[in-house]
PDB file of C-alpha atoms in Angstrom:
ATOM      1  CA  MET G1442      14.287  -1.113  -4.719  1.00 97.00           C
ATOM      2  CA  ASN G1443      14.512  -0.181  -1.075  1.00 97.00           C
ATOM      3  CA  PHE G1444      11.716   1.100   1.135  1.00 96.00           C
ATOM      4  CA  LYS G1445      11.104   1.967   4.755  1.00 95.00           C
ATOM      5  CA  TYR G1446       8.558   0.544   7.115  1.00 96.00           C
ATOM      6  CA  ARG G1447       5.871   2.991   8.239  1.00 95.00           C
ATOM      7  CA  ARG G1448       4.907   3.676  11.860  1.00 94.00           C
ATOM      8  CA  TYR G1449       1.420   3.337  13.335  1.00 94.00           C
ATOM      9  CA  LEU G1450      -0.025   3.724  16.800  1.00 92.00           C
ATOM     10  CA  VAL G1451      -2.268   0.801  17.739  1.00 90.00           C
ATOM     11  CA  GLU G1452      -4.010  -0.409  20.895  1.00 85.00           C
ATOM     12  CA  MET G1453      -2.492  -3.840  21.028  1.00 75.00           C
ATOM     13  CA  PHE G1454      -3.689  -6.042  23.860  1.00 69.00           C
ATOM     14  CA  ASP G1455      -5.017  -4.356  26.954  1.00 68.00           C
ATOM     15  CA  GLY G1456      -6.777  -1.516  25.177  1.00 67.00           C
ATOM     16  CA  ALA G1457      -5.196   0.972  27.566  1.00 73.00           C
ATOM     17  CA  HIS G1458      -1.868   1.639  25.903  1.00 83.00           C
ATOM     18  CA  LEU G1459      -0.840   2.628  22.415  1.00 87.00           C
ATOM     19  CA  THR G1460       1.974   0.637  20.870  1.00 88.00           C
ATOM     20  CA  GLU G1461       4.113   1.560  17.882  1.00 91.00           C
ATOM     21  CA  ILE G1462       3.653  -0.920  15.057  1.00 91.00           C
ATOM     22  CA  TYR G1463       5.791  -0.988  11.917  1.00 94.00           C
ATOM     23  CA  ARG G1464       4.297  -2.128   8.641  1.00 94.00           C
ATOM     24  CA  PRO G1465       5.787  -2.648   5.163  1.00 96.00           C
ATOM     25  CA  ILE G1466       3.667  -0.197   3.208  1.00 96.00           C
ATOM     26  CA  VAL G1467       4.470  -0.050  -0.502  1.00 97.00           C
ATOM     27  CA  PRO G1468       4.358   3.216  -2.457  1.00 96.00           C
ATOM     28  CA  LEU G1469       2.629   2.160  -5.641  1.00 97.00           C
ATOM     29  CA  VAL G1470       1.133   3.928  -8.647  1.00 97.00           C
ATOM     30  CA  ILE G1471      -1.841   2.342 -10.364  1.00 97.00           C
ATOM     31  CA  ASN G1472      -2.635   3.585 -13.855  1.00 96.00           C
ATOM     32  CA  GLY G1473      -6.012   3.509 -15.558  1.00 93.00           C
ATOM     33  CA  PRO G1474      -7.779   5.034 -18.559  1.00 93.00           C
ATOM     34  CA  LYS G1475      -8.861   8.079 -16.545  1.00 94.00           C
ATOM     35  CA  GLY G1476      -5.600   8.772 -14.757  1.00 93.00           C
ATOM     36  CA  SER G1477      -3.317   7.554 -12.006  1.00 95.00           C
ATOM     37  CA  LEU G1478      -3.511   7.066  -8.273  1.00 96.00           C
ATOM     38  CA  ARG G1479      -0.689   6.884  -5.775  1.00 97.00           C
ATOM     39  CA  ILE G1480      -1.748   4.275  -3.263  1.00 97.00           C
ATOM     40  CA  ARG G1481      -0.071   2.653  -0.293  1.00 97.00           C
ATOM     41  CA  PRO G1482      -1.023  -1.020   0.053  1.00 97.00           C
ATOM     42  CA  LEU G1483       0.329  -3.351   2.703  1.00 96.00           C
ATOM     43  CA  LEU G1484       2.921  -5.821   1.468  1.00 96.00           C
ATOM     44  CA  ASP G1485       1.153  -9.029   2.489  1.00 93.00           C
ATOM     45  CA  SER G1486       3.193 -12.174   1.932  1.00 91.00           C
ATOM     46  CA  GLY G1487       0.242 -14.194   3.243  1.00 88.00           C
ATOM     47  CA  SER G1488      -2.162 -12.979   0.592  1.00 90.00           C
ATOM     48  CA  ASP G1489      -2.623 -15.219  -2.435  1.00 90.00           C
ATOM     49  CA  PHE G1490      -3.251 -12.261  -4.716  1.00 87.00           C
ATOM     50  CA  THR G1491      -3.464  -8.507  -4.830  1.00 94.00           C
ATOM     51  CA  LEU G1492      -6.705  -6.995  -3.593  1.00 93.00           C
ATOM     52  CA  PHE G1493      -7.713  -3.351  -3.925  1.00 96.00           C
ATOM     53  CA  PRO G1494     -11.004  -1.535  -3.231  1.00 96.00           C
ATOM     54  CA  LEU G1495     -13.535  -1.059  -6.006  1.00 96.00           C
ATOM     55  CA  SER G1496     -13.316   2.667  -5.321  1.00 96.00           C
ATOM     56  CA  VAL G1497      -9.745   2.658  -6.650  1.00 97.00           C
ATOM     57  CA  ALA G1498     -10.934   1.158  -9.932  1.00 97.00           C
ATOM     58  CA  GLU G1499     -13.811   3.619 -10.203  1.00 96.00           C
ATOM     59  CA  VAL G1500     -11.676   6.746  -9.745  1.00 95.00           C
ATOM     60  CA  ILE G1501      -9.250   5.902 -12.566  1.00 93.00           C
ATOM     61  CA  GLY G1502     -11.672   4.099 -14.857  1.00 95.00           C
ATOM     62  CA  ILE G1503     -10.433   0.538 -14.638  1.00 95.00           C
ATOM     63  CA  GLU G1504     -12.864  -1.934 -16.170  1.00 94.00           C
ATOM     64  CA  VAL G1505     -13.822  -4.454 -13.526  1.00 92.00           C
ATOM     65  CA  HIS G1506     -15.257  -7.743 -14.789  1.00 86.00           C
ATOM     66  CA  ARG G1507     -18.331  -8.044 -12.593  1.00 78.00           C
ATOM     67  CA  ASP G1508     -19.425 -11.141 -14.518  1.00 76.00           C
ATOM     68  CA  ARG G1509     -16.326 -12.981 -13.276  1.00 74.00           C
ATOM     69  CA  ILE G1510     -17.109 -12.899  -9.595  1.00 73.00           C
ATOM     70  CA  GLY G1511     -14.866 -14.838  -7.258  1.00 74.00           C
ATOM     71  CA  ALA G1512     -14.665 -15.273  -3.525  1.00 71.00           C
ATOM     72  CA  VAL G1513     -11.812 -14.965  -1.093  1.00 71.00           C
ATOM     73  CA  GLY G1514     -11.576 -15.790   2.557  1.00 68.00           C
ATOM     74  CA  GLY G1515      -9.616 -14.207   5.375  1.00 65.00           C
ATOM     75  CA  ILE G1516      -8.485 -15.371   8.745  1.00 60.00           C
ATOM     76  CA  GLU G1517     -11.878 -14.475  10.213  1.00 63.00           C
ATOM     77  CA  GLY G1518     -13.422 -17.213   8.086  1.00 63.00           C
ATOM     78  CA  GLY G1519     -15.662 -14.833   6.198  1.00 69.00           C
ATOM     79  CA  SER G1520     -15.998 -14.563   2.450  1.00 77.00           C
ATOM     80  CA  LEU G1521     -15.780 -11.567   0.160  1.00 82.00           C
ATOM     81  CA  ALA G1522     -16.827 -11.184  -3.472  1.00 87.00           C
ATOM     82  CA  THR G1523     -13.969 -10.163  -5.748  1.00 89.00           C
ATOM     83  CA  TYR G1524     -13.803  -9.055  -9.355  1.00 92.00           C
ATOM     84  CA  PRO G1525     -10.764  -9.146 -11.665  1.00 94.00           C
ATOM     85  CA  GLY G1526      -9.471  -6.173 -13.572  1.00 95.00           C
ATOM     86  CA  ASN G1527      -6.433  -5.493 -15.743  1.00 95.00           C
ATOM     87  CA  VAL G1528      -4.169  -2.715 -14.507  1.00 96.00           C
ATOM     88  CA  GLU G1529      -0.756  -1.191 -14.934  1.00 97.00           C
ATOM     89  CA  LEU G1530       1.244  -0.963 -11.730  1.00 98.00           C
ATOM     90  CA  GLU G1531       4.368   1.082 -11.106  1.00 97.00           C
ATOM     91  CA  LEU G1532       6.761   0.743  -8.216  1.00 97.00           C
ATOM     92  CA  SER G1533       9.648   3.125  -7.579  1.00 95.00           C
ATOM     93  CA  ASP G1534      12.097   4.075  -4.860  1.00 94.00           C
ATOM     94  CA  ASN G1535      13.295   7.106  -6.875  1.00 90.00           C
ATOM     95  CA  VAL G1536      16.414   5.197  -7.854  1.00 94.00           C
ATOM     96  CA  GLU G1537      14.832   2.385  -9.827  1.00 95.00           C
ATOM     97  CA  SER G1538      11.312   1.851 -11.105  1.00 96.00           C
ATOM     98  CA  CYS G1539       9.363  -1.156 -12.308  1.00 97.00           C
ATOM     99  CA  ARG G1540       6.226  -1.029 -14.401  1.00 97.00           C
ATOM    100  CA  TRP G1541       4.107  -4.002 -15.369  1.00 98.00           C
ATOM    101  CA  THR G1542       0.625  -4.916 -16.579  1.00 97.00           C
ATOM    102  CA  THR G1543      -1.261  -7.553 -14.669  1.00 96.00           C
ATOM    103  CA  THR G1544      -4.605  -8.780 -13.418  1.00 94.00           C
ATOM    104  CA  ILE G1545      -5.533  -7.955  -9.845  1.00 94.00           C
ATOM    105  CA  TYR G1546      -8.768  -8.208  -7.883  1.00 94.00           C
ATOM    106  CA  PHE G1547     -11.148  -5.618  -6.524  1.00 95.00           C
ATOM    107  CA  SER G1548     -13.666  -5.862  -3.699  1.00 93.00           C
ATOM    108  CA  ALA G1549     -15.933  -3.800  -1.479  1.00 92.00           C
ATOM    109  CA  SER G1550     -13.329  -3.920   1.290  1.00 91.00           C
ATOM    110  CA  ASN G1551     -11.185  -0.856   1.903  1.00 94.00           C
ATOM    111  CA  ASN G1552      -8.089  -2.889   2.716  1.00 91.00           C
ATOM    112  CA  MET G1553      -5.308  -2.786   0.128  1.00 95.00           C
ATOM    113  CA  LEU G1554      -3.130  -5.875   0.036  1.00 94.00           C
ATOM    114  CA  LEU G1555      -0.184  -6.399  -2.298  1.00 96.00           C
ATOM    115  CA  GLY G1556      -0.109 -10.185  -2.535  1.00 95.00           C
ATOM    116  CA  HIS G1557       1.481 -12.871  -4.656  1.00 95.00           C
ATOM    117  CA  LEU G1558      -0.407 -13.332  -7.915  1.00 91.00           C
ATOM    118  CA  GLY G1559       0.058 -10.304 -10.097  1.00 92.00           C
ATOM    119  CA  ALA G1560       2.614  -8.610  -7.878  1.00 96.00           C
ATOM    120  CA  LEU G1561       4.920 -10.314  -5.364  1.00 97.00           C
ATOM    121  CA  GLU G1562       5.401 -13.315  -7.658  1.00 97.00           C
ATOM    122  CA  TYR G1563       7.580 -11.044  -9.816  1.00 97.00           C
ATOM    123  CA  PHE G1564       9.934  -9.919  -7.046  1.00 98.00           C
ATOM    124  CA  THR G1565      12.431 -11.175  -4.541  1.00 98.00           C
ATOM    125  CA  VAL G1566      11.155  -9.692  -1.309  1.00 97.00           C
ATOM    126  CA  THR G1567      13.351  -9.076   1.723  1.00 97.00           C
ATOM    127  CA  LEU G1568      11.948  -7.857   5.040  1.00 97.00           C
ATOM    128  CA  ASN G1569      14.266  -6.420   7.676  1.00 96.00           C
ATOM    129  CA  HIS G1570      12.072  -5.445  10.585  1.00 92.00           C
ATOM    130  CA  TYR G1571      14.942  -4.471  12.847  1.00 93.00           C
ATOM    131  CA  GLU G1572      16.280  -1.952  10.360  1.00 95.00           C
ATOM    132  CA  ARG G1573      12.705  -0.988   9.416  1.00 95.00           C
ATOM    133  CA  THR G1574      13.503  -1.543   5.769  1.00 96.00           C
ATOM    134  CA  PHE G1575      12.349  -3.886   3.057  1.00 97.00           C
ATOM    135  CA  SER G1576      13.243  -4.418  -0.578  1.00 98.00           C
ATOM    136  CA  LEU G1577      11.658  -5.706  -3.739  1.00 98.00           C
ATOM    137  CA  GLU G1578      13.914  -6.716  -6.587  1.00 97.00           C
ATOM    138  CA  PRO G1579      12.441  -7.847  -9.911  1.00 97.00           C
ATOM    139  CA  ASN G1580      13.121 -11.508 -10.598  1.00 97.00           C
ATOM    140  CA  GLU G1581      13.623 -13.484 -13.799  1.00 97.00           C
ATOM    141  CA  VAL G1582       9.889 -13.752 -14.505  1.00 96.00           C
ATOM    142  CA  PHE G1583       9.155 -10.054 -14.041  1.00 97.00           C
ATOM    143  CA  PRO G1584       6.989  -9.255 -17.090  1.00 95.00           C
ATOM    144  CA  GLY G1585       7.405  -5.490 -17.365  1.00 96.00           C
ATOM    145  CA  GLN G1586       9.946  -2.737 -17.805  1.00 96.00           C
ATOM    146  CA  THR G1587      12.581  -1.542 -15.367  1.00 96.00           C
ATOM    147  CA  GLU G1588      14.309   1.811 -15.392  1.00 94.00           C
ATOM    148  CA  THR G1589      17.204   3.223 -13.419  1.00 92.00           C
ATOM    149  CA  HIS G1590      17.140   6.906 -12.541  1.00 81.00           C
ATOM    150  CA  LEU G1591      20.445   8.698 -12.414  1.00 69.00           C
ATOM    151  CA  LYS G1592      21.071  10.694  -9.247  1.00 60.00           C
ATOM    152  CA  HIS G1593      22.527  14.173  -9.659  1.00 54.00           C
TER     153      HIS G1593
ATOM    154  CA  MET A 733      25.422  -2.302  20.315  1.00 49.00           C
ATOM    155  CA  LYS A 734      22.611  -0.511  18.543  1.00 50.00           C
ATOM    156  CA  SER A 735      20.510   1.497  20.954  1.00 49.00           C
ATOM    157  CA  GLN A 736      18.056   3.113  18.600  1.00 55.00           C
ATOM    158  CA  HIS A 737      16.279   1.959  15.505  1.00 58.00           C
ATOM    159  CA  PRO A 738      17.167   4.077  12.501  1.00 55.00           C
ATOM    160  CA  GLN A 739      13.624   5.085  11.664  1.00 55.00           C
ATOM    161  CA  GLU A 740      12.240   6.391  14.923  1.00 59.00           C
ATOM    162  CA  CYS A 741      12.034   9.887  13.474  1.00 65.00           C
ATOM    163  CA  GLU A 742       9.784   8.760  10.640  1.00 75.00           C
ATOM    164  CA  PRO A 743       6.222  10.136  10.582  1.00 88.00           C
ATOM    165  CA  VAL A 744       3.740   8.236  12.690  1.00 92.00           C
ATOM    166  CA  VAL A 745       0.116   7.493  11.823  1.00 95.00           C
ATOM    167  CA  GLY A 746      -1.903   8.245  14.930  1.00 93.00           C
ATOM    168  CA  ALA A 747      -4.608   6.030  16.367  1.00 92.00           C
ATOM    169  CA  GLU A 748      -7.227   8.619  15.434  1.00 94.00           C
ATOM    170  CA  TYR A 749      -6.820   7.589  11.797  1.00 95.00           C
ATOM    171  CA  GLY A 750      -7.782   3.957  12.378  1.00 94.00           C
ATOM    172  CA  GLY A 751     -10.575   2.841  10.059  1.00 94.00           C
ATOM    173  CA  LYS A 752     -10.165   5.906   7.840  1.00 97.00           C
ATOM    174  CA  TRP A 753      -8.639   6.817   4.518  1.00 98.00           C
ATOM    175  CA  ILE A 754      -5.738   9.227   4.724  1.00 97.00           C
ATOM    176  CA  ALA A 755      -3.869  11.251   2.113  1.00 97.00           C
ATOM    177  CA  TRP A 756      -0.175  12.077   2.321  1.00 96.00           C
ATOM    178  CA  ASP A 757       1.468  15.082   0.709  1.00 95.00           C
ATOM    179  CA  ASP A 758       3.761  14.772  -2.297  1.00 91.00           C
ATOM    180  CA  ALA A 759       6.752  13.952  -0.096  1.00 90.00           C
ATOM    181  CA  ALA A 760       4.723  11.393   1.903  1.00 89.00           C
ATOM    182  CA  THR A 761       5.762  13.046   5.152  1.00 92.00           C
ATOM    183  CA  ASN A 762       2.555  14.786   6.254  1.00 94.00           C
ATOM    184  CA  ILE A 763      -1.047  13.656   6.385  1.00 96.00           C
ATOM    185  CA  VAL A 764      -3.086  16.343   4.655  1.00 97.00           C
ATOM    186  CA  ALA A 765      -6.572  14.801   4.692  1.00 97.00           C
ATOM    187  CA  SER A 766      -8.577  12.009   6.287  1.00 97.00           C
ATOM    188  CA  GLY A 767     -12.101  10.717   5.990  1.00 97.00           C
ATOM    189  CA  PRO A 768     -14.425   7.801   5.337  1.00 97.00           C
ATOM    190  CA  THR A 769     -13.979   7.424   1.569  1.00 97.00           C
ATOM    191  CA  LEU A 770     -11.134   7.429  -0.902  1.00 97.00           C
ATOM    192  CA  GLU A 771     -12.855   9.963  -3.154  1.00 96.00           C
ATOM    193  CA  GLU A 772     -13.497  12.438  -0.344  1.00 97.00           C
ATOM    194  CA  VAL A 773      -9.947  12.274   0.966  1.00 97.00           C
ATOM    195  CA  ARG A 774      -8.418  12.549  -2.504  1.00 97.00           C
ATOM    196  CA  ASN A 775     -10.522  15.616  -3.264  1.00 96.00           C
ATOM    197  CA  GLN A 776      -9.540  17.231   0.046  1.00 97.00           C
ATOM    198  CA  ALA A 777      -5.874  16.682  -0.732  1.00 97.00           C
ATOM    199  CA  LEU A 778      -6.192  18.105  -4.242  1.00 96.00           C
ATOM    200  CA  VAL A 779      -7.878  21.212  -2.798  1.00 96.00           C
ATOM    201  CA  CYS A 780      -4.915  21.518  -0.417  1.00 94.00           C
ATOM    202  CA  GLY A 781      -2.633  21.717  -3.445  1.00 94.00           C
ATOM    203  CA  VAL A 782      -1.189  18.222  -3.382  1.00 95.00           C
ATOM    204  CA  LYS A 783      -0.648  17.230  -7.011  1.00 92.00           C
ATOM    205  CA  LEU A 784      -0.686  13.454  -6.630  1.00 92.00           C
ATOM    206  CA  PRO A 785      -1.596  12.509  -3.053  1.00 95.00           C
ATOM    207  CA  SER A 786      -0.652   9.109  -1.683  1.00 97.00           C
ATOM    208  CA  LEU A 787      -3.815   7.378  -0.535  1.00 98.00           C
ATOM    209  CA  GLU A 788      -3.895   4.800   2.200  1.00 97.00           C
ATOM    210  CA  PHE A 789      -6.551   2.996   4.212  1.00 96.00           C
ATOM    211  CA  VAL A 790      -5.516   2.623   7.845  1.00 95.00           C
ATOM    212  CA  PRO A 791      -6.781  -0.539   9.571  1.00 91.00           C
ATOM    213  CA  ALA A 792      -8.685  -0.122  12.825  1.00 87.00           C
ATOM    214  CA  SER A 793      -6.322   1.074  15.533  1.00 80.00           C
ATOM    215  CA  ASP A 794      -8.092  -0.547  18.486  1.00 77.00           C
ATOM    216  CA  ARG A 795      -6.590  -3.930  17.632  1.00 71.00           C
ATOM    217  CA  ALA A 796      -3.598  -5.385  15.870  1.00 69.00           C
ATOM    218  CA  PHE A 797      -3.994  -6.168  12.167  1.00 71.00           C
ATOM    219  CA  VAL A 798      -3.169  -9.709  11.081  1.00 68.00           C
ATOM    220  CA  GLY A 799      -4.698  -9.663   7.646  1.00 63.00           C
ATOM    221  CA  GLY A 800      -8.296  -9.867   6.722  1.00 58.00           C
ATOM    222  CA  LEU A 801     -10.930  -8.548   4.433  1.00 55.00           C
TER     223      LEU A 801
END
């Protein structure tokens, strides 16, 4: 499945100029008992697992196991409480789609990171920053279903 | 020699959206709502007629993002 990087304007270093930044943002559908959400997490190859906000779980009724609290750390050195939840994720580029059930983690942070455990571990990921494209192809341990959509 | 990247006509997320939730339309080409919470932005987009808005949290735009919580 092939995707395009997305463009953002960011004050990079001197605070006086805006710079165009390109990020691999993944169009993902997350399914829960109360419905579905289309979300756009950052593909983060440096993240050990997938982390979404608790508000995502609340909107679509995903049961979050608050008795199984964990902690994660970021580059700032801080710590954040996380809670696991079982979800169904769906990834599609309108040519091919992949759907799988997995455990991801939720936290009070708004940042959405598509990391290794539960997500990237099931794909061969290729980043091509120059072309502003990236791809995810399901690998031999992908646990879900794939479907190819015929183009007319 | 390539003189232009192929995606320079793609939509750009402006600095004013840093630290906010945004909602894209069904084609993911236009931002139709922004605000402080996912629920608020989703509701705004649904009112605008977007059937299944794409929801995204934009990191702060006054600094580069290198991962974090």
